[in-house]
CSV table of C-alpha atoms in Angstrom, one decimal:
chain,number,residue,atom,x,y,z
A,489,MET,CA,256.0,78.1,115.4
A,490,ALA,CA,258.0,80.0,112.8
A,491,VAL,CA,258.6,76.8,110.9
A,492,TYR,CA,254.9,75.9,110.8
A,493,ASP,CA,254.1,79.5,109.7
A,494,LEU,CA,256.5,79.2,106.9
A,495,GLU,CA,255.0,75.9,105.7
A,496,GLU,CA,251.5,77.3,105.8
A,497,GLN,CA,252.7,80.3,103.9
A,498,GLU,CA,254.2,78.1,101.2
A,499,GLN,CA,251.0,76.0,100.9
A,500,LEU,CA,249.0,79.2,100.6
A,501,GLU,CA,251.2,80.4,97.9
A,502,ASP,CA,250.9,77.1,96.0
A,503,LEU,CA,247.2,77.2,96.4
A,504,LYS,CA,247.1,80.8,95.0
A,505,ALA,CA,249.3,79.7,92.1
A,506,TRP,CA,247.1,76.7,91.4
A,507,TRP,CA,243.9,78.8,91.5
A,508,SER,CA,245.4,81.4,89.3
A,509,ARG,CA,246.0,78.8,86.7
A,510,TRP,CA,242.8,76.7,87.0
A,511,GLY,CA,240.3,78.9,88.8
A,512,ASN,CA,238.6,80.4,85.8
A,513,LEU,CA,238.2,76.9,84.2
A,514,ILE,CA,236.7,75.4,87.4
A,515,THR,CA,234.4,78.4,87.8
A,516,GLY,CA,233.3,78.0,84.3
A,517,ILE,CA,232.6,74.3,84.6
A,518,VAL,CA,230.7,74.7,87.9
A,519,LEU,CA,228.7,77.5,86.3
A,520,ALA,CA,227.9,75.5,83.2
A,521,VAL,CA,226.8,72.5,85.3
A,522,ALA,CA,224.6,74.7,87.4
A,523,ILE,CA,223.0,76.3,84.4
A,524,ALA,CA,222.4,72.9,82.8
A,525,VAL,CA,220.7,71.6,86.0
A,526,VAL,CA,218.5,74.7,86.2
A,527,GLY,CA,217.7,74.4,82.5
A,528,VAL,CA,216.7,70.7,82.7
A,529,GLN,CA,214.6,71.3,85.8
A,530,GLY,CA,213.0,74.4,84.1
A,531,TRP,CA,212.3,72.4,81.0
A,532,ARG,CA,210.6,69.6,83.0
A,533,TRP,CA,208.5,72.1,84.9
A,534,TRP,CA,207.5,73.8,81.6
A,535,LYS,CA,206.5,70.5,79.9
A,536,GLN,CA,204.5,69.4,83.0
A,537,ARG,CA,202.8,72.7,83.1
A,538,GLU,CA,202.0,72.5,79.4
A,539,ALA,CA,200.7,68.9,79.8
A,540,ASP,CA,198.5,70.0,82.7
A,541,GLN,CA,197.0,72.9,80.7
A,542,ALA,CA,196.5,70.7,77.6
A,543,SER,CA,194.8,68.1,79.8
A,544,THR,CA,192.4,70.7,81.1
A,545,LEU,CA,191.5,71.8,77.5
A,546,TYR,CA,191.1,68.2,76.4
A,547,ALA,CA,188.7,67.6,79.3
A,548,ALA,CA,186.7,70.7,78.1
A,549,ALA,CA,186.6,69.3,74.6
A,550,ILE,CA,185.2,66.0,76.0
A,551,VAL,CA,182.5,67.9,77.8
A,552,GLY,CA,181.6,69.7,74.6
A,553,LEU,CA,181.5,66.4,72.7
A,554,ARG,CA,179.3,64.7,75.3
A,555,SER,CA,176.9,67.6,75.2
A,556,ASP,CA,176.9,67.7,71.4
A,557,ASP,CA,178.0,71.3,71.6
A,558,VAL,CA,180.0,72.2,68.5
A,559,ALA,CA,180.9,75.7,69.6
A,560,LYS,CA,182.3,74.6,73.0
A,561,THR,CA,184.2,71.8,71.4
A,562,ARG,CA,185.6,74.0,68.7
A,563,ASP,CA,186.9,76.5,71.2
A,564,ALA,CA,188.7,73.9,73.3
A,565,VAL,CA,190.2,72.1,70.3
A,566,THR,CA,191.3,75.3,68.7
A,567,GLN,CA,193.1,76.4,71.8
A,568,LEU,CA,194.7,72.9,72.0
A,569,THR,CA,196.0,72.9,68.5
A,570,ASP,CA,197.1,76.5,68.6
A,571,ARG,CA,198.9,76.5,72.0
A,572,TYR,CA,199.7,72.9,72.7
A,573,GLY,CA,199.9,71.3,69.3
A,574,SER,CA,203.0,69.2,70.3
A,575,THR,CA,201.0,67.3,72.9
A,576,ALA,CA,199.1,64.0,72.2
A,577,TYR,CA,196.0,65.7,73.6
A,578,SER,CA,195.7,67.9,70.5
A,579,GLY,CA,195.7,65.1,68.0
A,580,SER,CA,193.2,63.1,69.9
A,581,ALA,CA,190.9,66.0,70.4
A,582,ALA,CA,191.1,67.0,66.7
A,583,MET,CA,190.1,63.5,65.6
A,584,LEU,CA,187.1,63.5,68.1
A,585,PHE,CA,186.0,66.9,66.9
A,586,ALA,CA,186.3,65.6,63.3
A,587,ARG,CA,183.8,62.9,64.1
A,588,LEU,CA,181.4,65.4,65.6
A,589,LEU,CA,181.6,67.6,62.6
A,590,PHE,CA,181.1,64.7,60.2
A,591,ASP,CA,178.0,63.6,62.1
A,592,LYS,CA,176.7,67.2,61.9
A,593,GLY,CA,177.2,67.2,58.1
A,594,ASP,CA,180.2,69.5,58.1
A,595,LYS,CA,182.5,67.3,56.0
A,596,ASP,CA,184.8,70.2,55.1
A,597,GLY,CA,185.4,70.9,58.8
A,598,ALA,CA,186.0,67.2,59.5
A,599,THR,CA,188.5,67.1,56.6
A,600,ALA,CA,190.4,70.1,58.0
A,601,GLN,CA,190.6,68.6,61.5
A,602,LEU,CA,191.9,65.3,60.2
A,603,GLN,CA,194.4,67.0,57.8
A,604,TRP,CA,195.8,68.9,60.8
A,605,VAL,CA,196.4,65.6,62.6
A,606,VAL,CA,198.0,64.1,59.5
A,607,ASP,CA,200.4,67.1,59.4
A,608,HIS,CA,201.0,67.5,63.1
A,609,GLY,CA,200.0,64.5,65.1
A,610,SER,CA,202.2,61.7,66.5
A,611,PRO,CA,203.2,58.9,64.1
A,612,GLU,CA,200.3,56.6,65.2
A,613,GLN,CA,197.8,59.4,65.2
A,614,ARG,CA,198.8,60.4,61.7
A,615,GLN,CA,198.1,56.8,60.5
A,616,ILE,CA,194.7,56.7,62.1
A,617,ALA,CA,193.8,60.2,60.9
A,618,ARG,CA,195.0,59.4,57.3
A,619,TYR,CA,192.7,56.4,57.3
A,620,ARG,CA,189.7,58.4,58.5
A,621,LEU,CA,190.5,61.2,56.1
A,622,ALA,CA,190.3,58.7,53.3
A,623,GLN,CA,186.9,57.5,54.6
A,624,VAL,CA,185.6,61.1,54.5
A,625,GLN,CA,186.9,61.5,51.0
A,626,PHE,CA,185.4,58.2,50.0
A,627,ASP,CA,182.0,59.2,51.4
A,628,ALA,CA,182.2,62.4,49.3
A,629,LYS,CA,183.0,60.2,46.2
A,630,LYS,CA,186.4,61.8,45.9
A,631,PHE,CA,187.9,58.4,44.9
A,632,ASP,CA,191.2,59.6,43.5
A,633,ASP,CA,191.8,61.9,46.6
A,634,ALA,CA,191.0,59.0,48.9
A,635,LEU,CA,193.4,56.7,47.1
A,636,ARG,CA,196.1,59.3,47.2
A,637,THR,CA,195.5,59.7,51.0
A,638,LEU,CA,196.0,56.0,51.5
A,639,ASP,CA,199.1,56.0,49.4
A,640,ALA,CA,201.6,56.5,52.3
A,641,LYS,CA,204.1,54.5,54.2
A,642,ILE,CA,202.4,52.9,57.2
A,643,ASP,CA,203.3,50.5,59.9
A,644,PRO,CA,202.5,46.8,59.3
A,645,PRO,CA,199.6,46.6,61.8
A,646,TYR,CA,197.7,49.1,59.7
A,647,GLU,CA,198.4,47.6,56.3
A,648,GLY,CA,195.5,45.2,56.3
A,649,VAL,CA,192.8,47.7,57.0
A,650,TYR,CA,194.3,50.2,54.6
A,651,ALA,CA,194.2,47.6,51.9
A,652,ASP,CA,190.6,46.8,52.7
A,653,LEU,CA,189.5,50.4,52.5
A,654,ARG,CA,191.5,50.8,49.2
A,655,GLY,CA,189.5,47.8,47.9
A,656,ASP,CA,186.2,49.5,48.9
A,657,ILE,CA,187.2,52.7,47.1
A,658,LEU,CA,188.3,50.8,43.9
A,659,ALA,CA,185.1,48.8,43.9
A,660,ALA,CA,183.0,51.9,44.2
A,661,ALA,CA,185.0,53.5,41.3
A,662,GLY,CA,184.1,50.4,39.1
A,663,ARG,CA,187.7,49.1,39.1
A,664,ASN,CA,186.8,45.6,40.1
A,665,ASP,CA,190.0,43.9,39.1
A,666,ASP,CA,192.0,46.3,41.2
A,667,ALA,CA,189.6,46.0,44.1
A,668,ARG,CA,189.9,42.2,44.1
A,669,GLY,CA,193.7,42.7,44.3
A,670,ALA,CA,193.4,45.1,47.2
A,671,TYR,CA,191.1,42.7,49.1
A,672,GLN,CA,193.5,39.9,48.5
A,673,ASP,CA,196.3,42.1,49.8
A,674,ALA,CA,194.2,42.8,52.9
A,675,LEU,CA,193.6,39.1,53.5
A,676,ALA,CA,197.3,38.4,53.2
A,677,LYS,CA,198.2,41.1,55.7
A,678,LEU,CA,195.4,40.6,58.3
A,679,ASP,CA,196.0,38.2,61.2
A,680,GLN,CA,194.8,34.8,60.2
A,681,LYS,CA,192.8,34.6,63.4
A,682,SER,CA,191.1,37.9,63.0
A,683,GLN,CA,187.3,37.9,62.5
A,684,TYR,CA,187.7,40.9,60.4
A,685,ARG,CA,189.0,38.6,57.6
A,686,ASN,CA,185.5,37.2,57.2
A,687,TYR,CA,184.2,40.6,56.4
A,688,VAL,CA,186.9,41.2,53.7
A,689,GLN,CA,186.4,37.7,52.3
A,690,VAL,CA,182.7,38.4,51.7
A,691,LYS,CA,183.5,41.5,49.7
A,692,LEU,CA,186.1,39.6,47.7
A,693,ASP,CA,183.7,36.8,46.9
A,694,ALA,CA,181.0,39.3,45.9
A,695,LEU,CA,183.4,40.6,43.2
A,696,GLY,CA,184.1,37.1,41.9
A,697,GLY,CA,186.8,35.8,44.1
A,698,PRO,CA,190.6,35.9,43.9
A,699,THR,CA,192.4,37.0,40.8
A,700,THR,CA,195.4,34.7,41.6
A,701,PRO,CA,195.6,31.2,42.9
A,702,ALA,CA,194.9,31.0,46.7
A,703,GLN,CA,198.2,29.3,47.4
A,704,THR,CA,200.0,32.4,46.2
A,705,LEU,CA,198.6,34.4,49.1
A,706,GLY,CA,199.9,31.8,51.5
A,707,GLU,CA,203.4,32.7,50.5
A,708,ALA,CA,203.1,36.2,51.9
A,709,PRO,CA,204.0,36.5,55.6
A,710,ALA,CA,201.1,37.3,57.9
A,711,ALA,CA,201.4,40.7,59.4
A,712,LYS,CA,200.6,41.5,63.0
A,713,ALA,CA,196.9,42.0,63.9
A,714,ALA,CA,195.7,45.4,63.0
A,715,PRO,CA,195.1,47.6,66.1
A,716,ALA,CA,191.6,47.5,67.5
A,717,ASN,CA,191.0,51.1,66.8
A,718,ALA,CA,191.9,50.8,63.1
A,719,GLN,CA,189.8,47.6,62.6
A,720,ALA,CA,186.9,49.2,64.4
A,721,SER,CA,187.1,52.2,62.2
A,722,ALA,CA,187.2,50.1,59.1
A,723,ALA,CA,183.7,48.6,59.6
A,724,PRO,CA,181.1,50.3,57.5
A,725,PRO,CA,178.8,52.7,59.4
A,726,ALA,CA,175.2,51.7,59.5
A,727,SER,CA,174.2,54.7,57.5
A,728,GLY,CA,176.6,53.9,54.7
A,729,ALA,CA,178.7,56.9,55.4
A,730,ALA,CA,182.5,56.6,55.9
A,731,ALA,CA,182.4,58.2,59.3
A,732,ALA,CA,185.6,58.5,61.4
A,733,PRO,CA,185.6,56.4,64.5
A,734,ALA,CA,186.4,57.6,68.0
A,735,ALA,CA,190.1,57.8,69.0
A,736,PRO,CA,191.5,54.9,71.2
A,737,GLY,CA,190.9,55.4,74.8
A,738,SER,CA,188.5,58.2,74.1
A,739,PRO,CA,184.7,58.2,74.5
A,740,LYS,CA,182.8,57.3,71.3
């Protein structure tokens, strides 16, 4: 028994020496991993909680929109943009509210909402909001401002409808040659199978047709079809106003 006791004592001494050398490091690693796990879980919980609260406010904004209640919608959208501006709900709600304000004749309010989305929305929301902002500026005959708004780097699916709106603005400003060039650019970038091309072609023909041979346009690669939400927003409102369309997936 004495031999076994001696061996156990030696193992215990070796373990003490090993722990004395590496114990602090191991404890630190275990503690760091535990903190990281707790941090990740806490972050996920916080983001989910934030999304749930933003969703509730978005639903309140929709209720206000459906009841045509500007005050109720404004309250919900303001809370969304102030408290949950990083969520997709805030950008969508701001664009919907902009449409309501525009319809009510508050073009400055609509402009402010759309500008917020341009500055803070997701990349896709920014491109949609920029297009709608240019429509509002166009309606107010602020042609230079509208052209500057459209002068931004955008994804290929939006290039056709952006060029079409640019043509509308240039034509309204009396710059017919530039407008024809913009319409040609739109035709080159819209999907060859898109019915929207017919609408652009009518406007180009009304200005006297192409400024360059038709075969030149054929050399330009066709871009992807513009998203349905962008094409729908490009169609002129019945009243002649450049109203902002409803956000994709949201009630009109």
